[in-house]
Amino acid sequence: MKKITLLVILLLSTACIGQEQTTLADTLDTKCRHEIKIGLFKAILSGKVEAGYERIIAEDFSLGSYVMVNFDRTGAYIENFYASAFVRCYLMEFEGQYADGFFVDANIKYLNVTYDEYKRYYGGLHDFYGWEGAGSDDFYRWTGFKPKTTYDAIAVGAALGWKYQWKGISLELLLGGERRLLKLNHISEYMYRGDANICYRF
């Protein structure tokens, strides 16, 4: 009798667990799985406009992409354009929410950069990089200055972040780093990745 009772309890427990998992899956299917976002810091502090899309696959997992266009063409190193794809895992969600809270993601990025290549003067004794002294463009070119050269590159990186969602509107904070797989003179191959994104889920 005890064995039969134990077997019944076990079967009921298994059925309840299966029903709960099905309910979670069904509930997620009826929830909003798409999210569009725009970078606030880049838009306010620079001439860069970055937009993104995130597809929620599960309550703690998503895939997405970003595209950035730079309208500010000043400076010795300019990121003209990039497109990146990321995979994201949410580590802790707020109660009653999904795909929010703390997360970690990894990304791969294609970027197009314009870069002022400065070469050495007098066998490397002097370096004109960053110097805005007297001299014409012809003088700089004559000493080995190669201005405004455009490159295509690939970068890989990872980031930590936090997201809070309220009635379809989300605030997302992101901070991480990337390594560019193209070495440029005087420019570090390591880059930061960060922004505050305002998001809309539908």
PDB file of N, CA and C in Angstrom, residues 69-163:
ATOM      1  N   VAL A  69      25.709  54.237 -37.132  1.00  0.00           N
ATOM      2  CA  VAL A  69      26.169  55.137 -38.190  1.00  0.00           C
ATOM      3  C   VAL A  69      26.697  56.403 -37.520  1.00  0.00           C
ATOM      4  N   ASN A  70      27.883  56.834 -37.927  1.00  0.00           N
ATOM      5  CA  ASN A  70      28.536  57.994 -37.322  1.00  0.00           C
ATOM      6  C   ASN A  70      28.441  59.180 -38.281  1.00  0.00           C
ATOM      7  N   PHE A  71      27.847  60.278 -37.814  1.00  0.00           N
ATOM      8  CA  PHE A  71      27.721  61.478 -38.626  1.00  0.00           C
ATOM      9  C   PHE A  71      28.784  62.525 -38.282  1.00  0.00           C
ATOM     10  N   ASP A  72      29.649  62.207 -37.315  1.00  0.00           N
ATOM     11  CA  ASP A  72      30.740  63.107 -36.921  1.00  0.00           C
ATOM     12  C   ASP A  72      32.026  62.607 -37.563  1.00  0.00           C
ATOM     13  N   ARG A  73      32.580  63.376 -38.499  1.00  0.00           N
ATOM     14  CA  ARG A  73      33.755  62.943 -39.252  1.00  0.00           C
ATOM     15  C   ARG A  73      35.041  63.604 -38.772  1.00  0.00           C
ATOM     16  N   THR A  74      35.078  64.122 -37.566  1.00  0.00           N
ATOM     17  CA  THR A  74      36.277  64.764 -37.044  1.00  0.00           C
ATOM     18  C   THR A  74      37.059  63.790 -36.176  1.00  0.00           C
ATOM     19  N   GLY A  75      38.366  64.024 -36.077  1.00  0.00           N
ATOM     20  CA  GLY A  75      39.214  63.187 -35.238  1.00  0.00           C
ATOM     21  C   GLY A  75      40.153  62.324 -36.058  1.00  0.00           C
ATOM     22  N   ALA A  76      41.200  61.810 -35.372  1.00  0.00           N
ATOM     23  CA  ALA A  76      42.204  60.977 -36.043  1.00  0.00           C
ATOM     24  C   ALA A  76      41.730  59.544 -36.226  1.00  0.00           C
ATOM     25  N   TYR A  77      40.766  59.097 -35.386  1.00  0.00           N
ATOM     26  CA  TYR A  77      40.222  57.753 -35.497  1.00  0.00           C
ATOM     27  C   TYR A  77      38.700  57.858 -35.474  1.00  0.00           C
ATOM     28  N   ILE A  78      38.068  57.413 -36.542  1.00  0.00           N
ATOM     29  CA  ILE A  78      36.622  57.576 -36.686  1.00  0.00           C
ATOM     30  C   ILE A  78      35.994  56.221 -37.003  1.00  0.00           C
ATOM     31  N   GLU A  79      35.037  55.813 -36.192  1.00  0.00           N
ATOM     32  CA  GLU A  79      34.226  54.641 -36.520  1.00  0.00           C
ATOM     33  C   GLU A  79      33.075  55.109 -37.395  1.00  0.00           C
ATOM     34  N   ASN A  80      33.167  54.853 -38.679  1.00  0.00           N
ATOM     35  CA  ASN A  80      32.130  55.306 -39.604  1.00  0.00           C
ATOM     36  C   ASN A  80      30.835  54.509 -39.467  1.00  0.00           C
ATOM     37  N   PHE A  81      31.000  53.203 -39.307  1.00  0.00           N
ATOM     38  CA  PHE A  81      29.843  52.304 -39.320  1.00  0.00           C
ATOM     39  C   PHE A  81      30.226  51.003 -38.651  1.00  0.00           C
ATOM     40  N   TYR A  82      29.290  50.393 -37.956  1.00  0.00           N
ATOM     41  CA  TYR A  82      29.493  49.017 -37.532  1.00  0.00           C
ATOM     42  C   TYR A  82      28.164  48.292 -37.422  1.00  0.00           C
ATOM     43  N   ALA A  83      28.252  46.982 -37.553  1.00  0.00           N
ATOM     44  CA  ALA A  83      27.109  46.089 -37.365  1.00  0.00           C
ATOM     45  C   ALA A  83      27.590  44.923 -36.519  1.00  0.00           C
ATOM     46  N   SER A  84      26.844  44.608 -35.465  1.00  0.00           N
ATOM     47  CA  SER A  84      27.271  43.549 -34.561  1.00  0.00           C
ATOM     48  C   SER A  84      26.105  42.627 -34.240  1.00  0.00           C
ATOM     49  N   ALA A  85      26.453  41.399 -33.874  1.00  0.00           N
ATOM     50  CA  ALA A  85      25.475  40.406 -33.431  1.00  0.00           C
ATOM     51  C   ALA A  85      25.887  39.921 -32.056  1.00  0.00           C
ATOM     52  N   PHE A  86      24.897  39.663 -31.194  1.00  0.00           N
ATOM     53  CA  PHE A  86      25.217  39.228 -29.835  1.00  0.00           C
ATOM     54  C   PHE A  86      24.306  38.097 -29.400  1.00  0.00           C
ATOM     55  N   VAL A  87      24.803  37.332 -28.439  1.00  0.00           N
ATOM     56  CA  VAL A  87      24.029  36.313 -27.744  1.00  0.00           C
ATOM     57  C   VAL A  87      24.044  36.694 -26.267  1.00  0.00           C
ATOM     58  N   ARG A  88      22.904  36.600 -25.597  1.00  0.00           N
ATOM     59  CA  ARG A  88      22.769  37.142 -24.236  1.00  0.00           C
ATOM     60  C   ARG A  88      22.089  36.134 -23.312  1.00  0.00           C
ATOM     61  N   CYS A  89      22.624  36.031 -22.097  1.00  0.00           N
ATOM     62  CA  CYS A  89      22.041  35.192 -21.056  1.00  0.00           C
ATOM     63  C   CYS A  89      21.691  36.065 -19.856  1.00  0.00           C
ATOM     64  N   TYR A  90      20.460  35.992 -19.408  1.00  0.00           N
ATOM     65  CA  TYR A  90      20.014  36.736 -18.228  1.00  0.00           C
ATOM     66  C   TYR A  90      20.250  35.885 -16.988  1.00  0.00           C
ATOM     67  N   LEU A  91      20.927  36.471 -16.011  1.00  0.00           N
ATOM     68  CA  LEU A  91      21.334  35.724 -14.827  1.00  0.00           C
ATOM     69  C   LEU A  91      20.315  35.800 -13.701  1.00  0.00           C
ATOM     70  N   MET A  92      19.574  36.885 -13.640  1.00  0.00           N
ATOM     71  CA  MET A  92      18.619  37.053 -12.559  1.00  0.00           C
ATOM     72  C   MET A  92      17.522  38.000 -13.011  1.00  0.00           C
ATOM     73  N   GLU A  93      16.288  37.526 -13.003  1.00  0.00           N
ATOM     74  CA  GLU A  93      15.170  38.347 -13.433  1.00  0.00           C
ATOM     75  C   GLU A  93      14.424  38.903 -12.222  1.00  0.00           C
ATOM     76  N   PHE A  94      13.747  40.024 -12.434  1.00  0.00           N
ATOM     77  CA  PHE A  94      12.867  40.552 -11.401  1.00  0.00           C
ATOM     78  C   PHE A  94      11.628  39.662 -11.282  1.00  0.00           C
ATOM     79  N   GLU A  95      11.043  39.631 -10.117  1.00  0.00           N
ATOM     80  CA  GLU A  95       9.895  38.750  -9.871  1.00  0.00           C
ATOM     81  C   GLU A  95       8.740  39.104 -10.803  1.00  0.00           C
ATOM     82  N   GLY A  96       8.217  38.088 -11.461  1.00  0.00           N
ATOM     83  CA  GLY A  96       7.100  38.286 -12.368  1.00  0.00           C
ATOM     84  C   GLY A  96       7.509  38.813 -13.737  1.00  0.00           C
ATOM     85  N   GLN A  97       8.810  38.982 -13.983  1.00  0.00           N
ATOM     86  CA  GLN A  97       9.287  39.496 -15.267  1.00  0.00           C
ATOM     87  C   GLN A  97      10.077  38.405 -15.984  1.00  0.00           C
ATOM     88  N   TYR A  98      10.518  38.698 -17.172  1.00  0.00           N
ATOM     89  CA  TYR A  98      11.354  37.784 -17.933  1.00  0.00           C
ATOM     90  C   TYR A  98      12.282  38.603 -18.820  1.00  0.00           C
ATOM     91  N   ALA A  99      13.455  38.025 -19.115  1.00  0.00           N
ATOM     92  CA  ALA A  99      14.457  38.690 -19.949  1.00  0.00           C
ATOM     93  C   ALA A  99      14.766  40.097 -19.448  1.00  0.00           C
ATOM     94  N   ASP A 100      15.052  40.199 -18.153  1.00  0.00           N
ATOM     95  CA  ASP A 100      15.505  41.460 -17.583  1.00  0.00           C
ATOM     96  C   ASP A 100      16.384  41.155 -16.379  1.00  0.00           C
ATOM     97  N   GLY A 101      16.810  42.186 -15.656  1.00  0.00           N
ATOM     98  CA  GLY A 101      17.740  41.993 -14.560  1.00  0.00           C
ATOM     99  C   GLY A 101      19.172  41.994 -15.069  1.00  0.00           C
ATOM    100  N   PHE A 102      20.067  41.340 -14.349  1.00  0.00           N
ATOM    101  CA  PHE A 102      21.472  41.282 -14.742  1.00  0.00           C
ATOM    102  C   PHE A 102      21.672  40.279 -15.884  1.00  0.00           C
ATOM    103  N   PHE A 103      22.603  40.595 -16.779  1.00  0.00           N
ATOM    104  CA  PHE A 103      22.870  39.711 -17.908  1.00  0.00           C
ATOM    105  C   PHE A 103      24.330  39.797 -18.327  1.00  0.00           C
ATOM    106  N   VAL A 104      24.744  38.814 -19.103  1.00  0.00           N
ATOM    107  CA  VAL A 104      26.069  38.783 -19.722  1.00  0.00           C
ATOM    108  C   VAL A 104      25.871  38.446 -21.188  1.00  0.00           C
ATOM    109  N   ASP A 105      26.661  39.084 -22.060  1.00  0.00           N
ATOM    110  CA  ASP A 105      26.544  38.742 -23.483  1.00  0.00           C
ATOM    111  C   ASP A 105      27.906  38.744 -24.152  1.00  0.00           C
ATOM    112  N   ALA A 106      27.964  38.097 -25.292  1.00  0.00           N
ATOM    113  CA  ALA A 106      29.153  38.046 -26.134  1.00  0.00           C
ATOM    114  C   ALA A 106      28.757  38.508 -27.530  1.00  0.00           C
ATOM    115  N   ASN A 107      29.674  39.207 -28.201  1.00  0.00           N
ATOM    116  CA  ASN A 107      29.319  39.767 -29.504  1.00  0.00           C
ATOM    117  C   ASN A 107      30.466  39.653 -30.495  1.00  0.00           C
ATOM    118  N   ILE A 108      30.112  39.734 -31.758  1.00  0.00           N
ATOM    119  CA  ILE A 108      31.065  39.846 -32.856  1.00  0.00           C
ATOM    120  C   ILE A 108      30.635  41.032 -33.704  1.00  0.00           C
ATOM    121  N   LYS A 109      31.600  41.807 -34.166  1.00  0.00           N
ATOM    122  CA  LYS A 109      31.278  43.081 -34.817  1.00  0.00           C
ATOM    123  C   LYS A 109      32.105  43.274 -36.092  1.00  0.00           C
ATOM    124  N   TYR A 110      31.431  43.738 -37.129  1.00  0.00           N
ATOM    125  CA  TYR A 110      32.118  44.254 -38.316  1.00  0.00           C
ATOM    126  C   TYR A 110      32.107  45.776 -38.230  1.00  0.00           C
ATOM    127  N   LEU A 111      33.282  46.405 -38.423  1.00  0.00           N
ATOM    128  CA  LEU A 111      33.322  47.857 -38.371  1.00  0.00           C
ATOM    129  C   LEU A 111      34.162  48.440 -39.479  1.00  0.00           C
ATOM    130  N   ASN A 112      33.774  49.642 -39.885  1.00  0.00           N
ATOM    131  CA  ASN A 112      34.489  50.409 -40.907  1.00  0.00           C
ATOM    132  C   ASN A 112      35.023  51.664 -40.224  1.00  0.00           C
ATOM    133  N   VAL A 113      36.359  51.853 -40.271  1.00  0.00           N
ATOM    134  CA  VAL A 113      36.992  52.967 -39.572  1.00  0.00           C
ATOM    135  C   VAL A 113      37.836  53.787 -40.538  1.00  0.00           C
ATOM    136  N   THR A 114      37.920  55.077 -40.253  1.00  0.00           N
ATOM    137  CA  THR A 114      38.833  55.976 -40.957  1.00  0.00           C
ATOM    138  C   THR A 114      39.903  56.406 -39.966  1.00  0.00           C
ATOM    139  N   TYR A 115      41.148  56.320 -40.399  1.00  0.00           N
ATOM    140  CA  TYR A 115      42.259  56.425 -39.461  1.00  0.00           C
ATOM    141  C   TYR A 115      43.381  57.244 -40.084  1.00  0.00           C
ATOM    142  N   ASP A 116      43.903  58.216 -39.346  1.00  0.00           N
ATOM    143  CA  ASP A 116      45.052  59.002 -39.788  1.00  0.00           C
ATOM    144  C   ASP A 116      46.337  58.263 -39.427  1.00  0.00           C
ATOM    145  N   GLU A 117      47.029  57.768 -40.432  1.00  0.00           N
ATOM    146  CA  GLU A 117      48.278  57.041 -40.193  1.00  0.00           C
ATOM    147  C   GLU A 117      49.439  58.024 -40.142  1.00  0.00           C
ATOM    148  N   TYR A 118      50.044  58.144 -38.964  1.00  0.00           N
ATOM    149  CA  TYR A 118      51.213  58.999 -38.803  1.00  0.00           C
ATOM    150  C   TYR A 118      52.458  58.122 -38.792  1.00  0.00           C
ATOM    151  N   LYS A 119      53.466  58.511 -39.587  1.00  0.00           N
ATOM    152  CA  LYS A 119      54.723  57.776 -39.612  1.00  0.00           C
ATOM    153  C   LYS A 119      55.822  58.596 -38.937  1.00  0.00           C
ATOM    154  N   ARG A 120      56.953  57.955 -38.668  1.00  0.00           N
ATOM    155  CA  ARG A 120      58.042  58.586 -37.937  1.00  0.00           C
ATOM    156  C   ARG A 120      58.791  59.616 -38.790  1.00  0.00           C
ATOM    157  N   TYR A 121      59.365  60.606 -38.116  1.00  0.00           N
ATOM    158  CA  TYR A 121      60.099  61.681 -38.767  1.00  0.00           C
ATOM    159  C   TYR A 121      61.544  61.647 -38.285  1.00  0.00           C
ATOM    160  N   TYR A 122      62.476  61.737 -39.200  1.00  0.00           N
ATOM    161  CA  TYR A 122      63.899  61.665 -38.884  1.00  0.00           C
ATOM    162  C   TYR A 122      64.258  60.370 -38.154  1.00  0.00           C
ATOM    163  N   GLY A 123      63.860  59.264 -38.733  1.00  0.00           N
ATOM    164  CA  GLY A 123      64.238  57.959 -38.204  1.00  0.00           C
ATOM    165  C   GLY A 123      63.609  57.613 -36.877  1.00  0.00           C
ATOM    166  N   GLY A 124      62.509  58.228 -36.541  1.00  0.00           N
ATOM    167  CA  GLY A 124      61.798  57.876 -35.316  1.00  0.00           C
ATOM    168  C   GLY A 124      62.129  58.769 -34.142  1.00  0.00           C
ATOM    169  N   LEU A 125      62.899  59.854 -34.332  1.00  0.00           N
ATOM    170  CA  LEU A 125      63.223  60.744 -33.225  1.00  0.00           C
ATOM    171  C   LEU A 125      62.055  61.626 -32.832  1.00  0.00           C
ATOM    172  N   HIS A 126      61.205  61.952 -33.808  1.00  0.00           N
ATOM    173  CA  HIS A 126      60.060  62.807 -33.534  1.00  0.00           C
ATOM    174  C   HIS A 126      58.812  62.149 -34.103  1.00  0.00           C
ATOM    175  N   ASP A 127      57.720  62.398 -33.460  1.00  0.00           N
ATOM    176  CA  ASP A 127      56.457  61.810 -33.883  1.00  0.00           C
ATOM    177  C   ASP A 127      55.415  62.918 -33.964  1.00  0.00           C
ATOM    178  N   PHE A 128      54.809  63.079 -35.143  1.00  0.00           N
ATOM    179  CA  PHE A 128      53.853  64.162 -35.338  1.00  0.00           C
ATOM    180  C   PHE A 128      52.437  63.784 -34.925  1.00  0.00           C
ATOM    181  N   TYR A 129      52.239  62.580 -34.386  1.00  0.00           N
ATOM    182  CA  TYR A 129      50.893  62.157 -34.041  1.00  0.00           C
ATOM    183  C   TYR A 129      50.294  63.064 -32.962  1.00  0.00           C
ATOM    184  N   GLY A 130      49.158  63.641 -33.259  1.00  0.00           N
ATOM    185  CA  GLY A 130      48.471  64.487 -32.313  1.00  0.00           C
ATOM    186  C   GLY A 130      49.011  65.902 -32.236  1.00  0.00           C
ATOM    187  N   TRP A 131      50.056  66.246 -33.016  1.00  0.00           N
ATOM    188  CA  TRP A 131      50.641  67.582 -32.956  1.00  0.00           C
ATOM    189  C   TRP A 131      49.937  68.499 -33.932  1.00  0.00           C
ATOM    190  N   GLU A 132      49.468  69.625 -33.480  1.00  0.00           N
ATOM    191  CA  GLU A 132      48.747  70.562 -34.326  1.00  0.00           C
ATOM    192  C   GLU A 132      49.578  71.827 -34.558  1.00  0.00           C
ATOM    193  N   GLY A 133      50.872  71.648 -34.664  1.00  0.00           N
ATOM    194  CA  GLY A 133      51.755  72.787 -34.862  1.00  0.00           C
ATOM    195  C   GLY A 133      51.729  73.293 -36.291  1.00  0.00           C
ATOM    196  N   ALA A 134      52.669  74.180 -36.596  1.00  0.00           N
ATOM    197  CA  ALA A 134      52.717  74.783 -37.925  1.00  0.00           C
ATOM    198  C   ALA A 134      53.074  73.736 -38.966  1.00  0.00           C
ATOM    199  N   GLY A 135      52.624  73.952 -40.172  1.00  0.00           N
ATOM    200  CA  GLY A 135      52.938  73.035 -41.255  1.00  0.00           C
ATOM    201  C   GLY A 135      51.724  72.781 -42.108  1.00  0.00           C
ATOM    202  N   SER A 136      51.919  72.613 -43.384  1.00  0.00           N
ATOM    203  CA  SER A 136      50.816  72.376 -44.300  1.00  0.00           C
ATOM    204  C   SER A 136      50.584  70.886 -44.454  1.00  0.00           C
ATOM    205  N   ASP A 137      49.490  70.548 -45.120  1.00  0.00           N
ATOM    206  CA  ASP A 137      49.213  69.136 -45.404  1.00  0.00           C
ATOM    207  C   ASP A 137      50.298  68.539 -46.296  1.00  0.00           C
ATOM    208  N   ASP A 138      50.815  69.350 -47.221  1.00  0.00           N
ATOM    209  CA  ASP A 138      51.880  68.853 -48.100  1.00  0.00           C
ATOM    210  C   ASP A 138      53.114  68.484 -47.293  1.00  0.00           C
ATOM    211  N   PHE A 139      53.421  69.286 -46.274  1.00  0.00           N
ATOM    212  CA  PHE A 139      54.574  69.002 -45.425  1.00  0.00           C
ATOM    213  C   PHE A 139      54.397  67.684 -44.681  1.00  0.00           C
ATOM    214  N   TYR A 140      53.195  67.463 -44.146  1.00  0.00           N
ATOM    215  CA  TYR A 140      52.933  66.221 -43.431  1.00  0.00           C
ATOM    216  C   TYR A 140      53.032  65.028 -44.371  1.00  0.00           C
ATOM    217  N   ARG A 141      52.474  65.140 -45.557  1.00  0.00           N
ATOM    218  CA  ARG A 141      52.522  64.027 -46.501  1.00  0.00           C
ATOM    219  C   ARG A 141      53.967  63.749 -46.931  1.00  0.00           C
ATOM    220  N   TRP A 142      54.715  64.793 -47.081  1.00  0.00           N
ATOM    221  CA  TRP A 142      56.110  64.621 -47.498  1.00  0.00           C
ATOM    222  C   TRP A 142      56.913  63.866 -46.452  1.00  0.00           C
ATOM    223  N   THR A 143      56.602  64.011 -45.166  1.00  0.00           N
ATOM    224  CA  THR A 143      57.330  63.325 -44.101  1.00  0.00           C
ATOM    225  C   THR A 143      56.765  61.942 -43.801  1.00  0.00           C
ATOM    226  N   GLY A 144      55.779  61.509 -44.546  1.00  0.00           N
ATOM    227  CA  GLY A 144      55.267  60.156 -44.357  1.00  0.00           C
ATOM    228  C   GLY A 144      53.884  60.100 -43.753  1.00  0.00           C
ATOM    229  N   PHE A 145      53.159  61.206 -43.702  1.00  0.00           N
ATOM    230  CA  PHE A 145      51.814  61.227 -43.139  1.00  0.00           C
ATOM    231  C   PHE A 145      50.809  60.728 -44.180  1.00  0.00           C
ATOM    232  N   LYS A 146      50.000  59.783 -43.798  1.00  0.00           N
ATOM    233  CA  LYS A 146      49.012  59.200 -44.704  1.00  0.00           C
ATOM    234  C   LYS A 146      47.630  59.450 -44.124  1.00  0.00           C
ATOM    235  N   PRO A 147      46.958  60.523 -44.502  1.00  0.00           N
ATOM    236  CA  PRO A 147      45.706  60.905 -43.838  1.00  0.00           C
ATOM    237  C   PRO A 147      44.497  60.136 -44.359  1.00  0.00           C
ATOM    238  N   LYS A 148      43.545  59.962 -43.453  1.00  0.00           N
ATOM    239  CA  LYS A 148      42.211  59.480 -43.786  1.00  0.00           C
ATOM    240  C   LYS A 148      42.217  58.204 -44.633  1.00  0.00           C
ATOM    241  N   THR A 149      42.798  57.166 -44.049  1.00  0.00           N
ATOM    242  CA  THR A 149      42.782  55.857 -44.676  1.00  0.00           C
ATOM    243  C   THR A 149      41.655  55.040 -44.062  1.00  0.00           C
ATOM    244  N   THR A 150      40.881  54.354 -44.888  1.00  0.00           N
ATOM    245  CA  THR A 150      39.716  53.606 -44.416  1.00  0.00           C
ATOM    246  C   THR A 150      40.020  52.113 -44.385  1.00  0.00           C
ATOM    247  N   TYR A 151      39.606  51.480 -43.290  1.00  0.00           N
ATOM    248  CA  TYR A 151      39.823  50.052 -43.105  1.00  0.00           C
ATOM    249  C   TYR A 151      38.507  49.369 -42.728  1.00  0.00           C
ATOM    250  N   ASP A 152      38.428  48.084 -43.051  1.00  0.00           N
ATOM    251  CA  ASP A 152      37.370  47.213 -42.546  1.00  0.00           C
ATOM    252  C   ASP A 152      37.993  46.265 -41.530  1.00  0.00           C
ATOM    253  N   ALA A 153      37.282  46.006 -40.449  1.00  0.00           N
ATOM    254  CA  ALA A 153      37.845  45.173 -39.391  1.00  0.00           C
ATOM    255  C   ALA A 153      36.752  44.358 -38.724  1.00  0.00           C
ATOM    256  N   ILE A 154      37.191  43.326 -38.004  1.00  0.00           N
ATOM    257  CA  ILE A 154      36.318  42.489 -37.197  1.00  0.00           C
ATOM    258  C   ILE A 154      36.762  42.613 -35.739  1.00  0.00           C
ATOM    259  N   ALA A 155      35.800  42.682 -34.825  1.00  0.00           N
ATOM    260  CA  ALA A 155      36.095  42.739 -33.399  1.00  0.00           C
ATOM    261  C   ALA A 155      35.217  41.738 -32.659  1.00  0.00           C
ATOM    262  N   VAL A 156      35.721  41.224 -31.554  1.00  0.00           N
ATOM    263  CA  VAL A 156      34.964  40.328 -30.692  1.00  0.00           C
ATOM    264  C   VAL A 156      35.011  40.883 -29.275  1.00  0.00           C
ATOM    265  N   GLY A 157      33.963  40.611 -28.488  1.00  0.00           N
ATOM    266  CA  GLY A 157      33.945  41.164 -27.148  1.00  0.00           C
ATOM    267  C   GLY A 157      32.897  40.527 -26.266  1.00  0.00           C
ATOM    268  N   ALA A 158      32.837  41.036 -25.039  1.00  0.00           N
ATOM    269  CA  ALA A 158      31.865  40.573 -24.049  1.00  0.00           C
ATOM    270  C   ALA A 158      31.473  41.748 -23.172  1.00  0.00           C
ATOM    271  N   ALA A 159      30.323  41.646 -22.527  1.00  0.00           N
ATOM    272  CA  ALA A 159      29.828  42.749 -21.703  1.00  0.00           C
ATOM    273  C   ALA A 159      28.938  42.231 -20.593  1.00  0.00           C
ATOM    274  N   LEU A 160      28.848  43.045 -19.538  1.00  0.00           N
ATOM    275  CA  LEU A 160      27.898  42.834 -18.459  1.00  0.00           C
ATOM    276  C   LEU A 160      26.868  43.947 -18.502  1.00  0.00           C
ATOM    277  N   GLY A 161      25.655  43.654 -18.061  1.00  0.00           N
ATOM    278  CA  GLY A 161      24.641  44.691 -18.118  1.00  0.00           C
ATOM    279  C   GLY A 161      23.503  44.453 -17.154  1.00  0.00           C
ATOM    280  N   TRP A 162      22.618  45.413 -17.135  1.00  0.00           N
ATOM    281  CA  TRP A 162      21.436  45.366 -16.266  1.00  0.00           C
ATOM    282  C   TRP A 162      20.273  45.999 -17.010  1.00  0.00           C
ATOM    283  N   LYS A 163      19.115  45.378 -16.908  1.00  0.00           N
ATOM    284  CA  LYS A 163      17.929  45.879 -17.600  1.00  0.00           C
ATOM    285  C   LYS A 163      16.733  45.881 -16.652  1.00  0.00           C
TER     286      LYS A 163
END
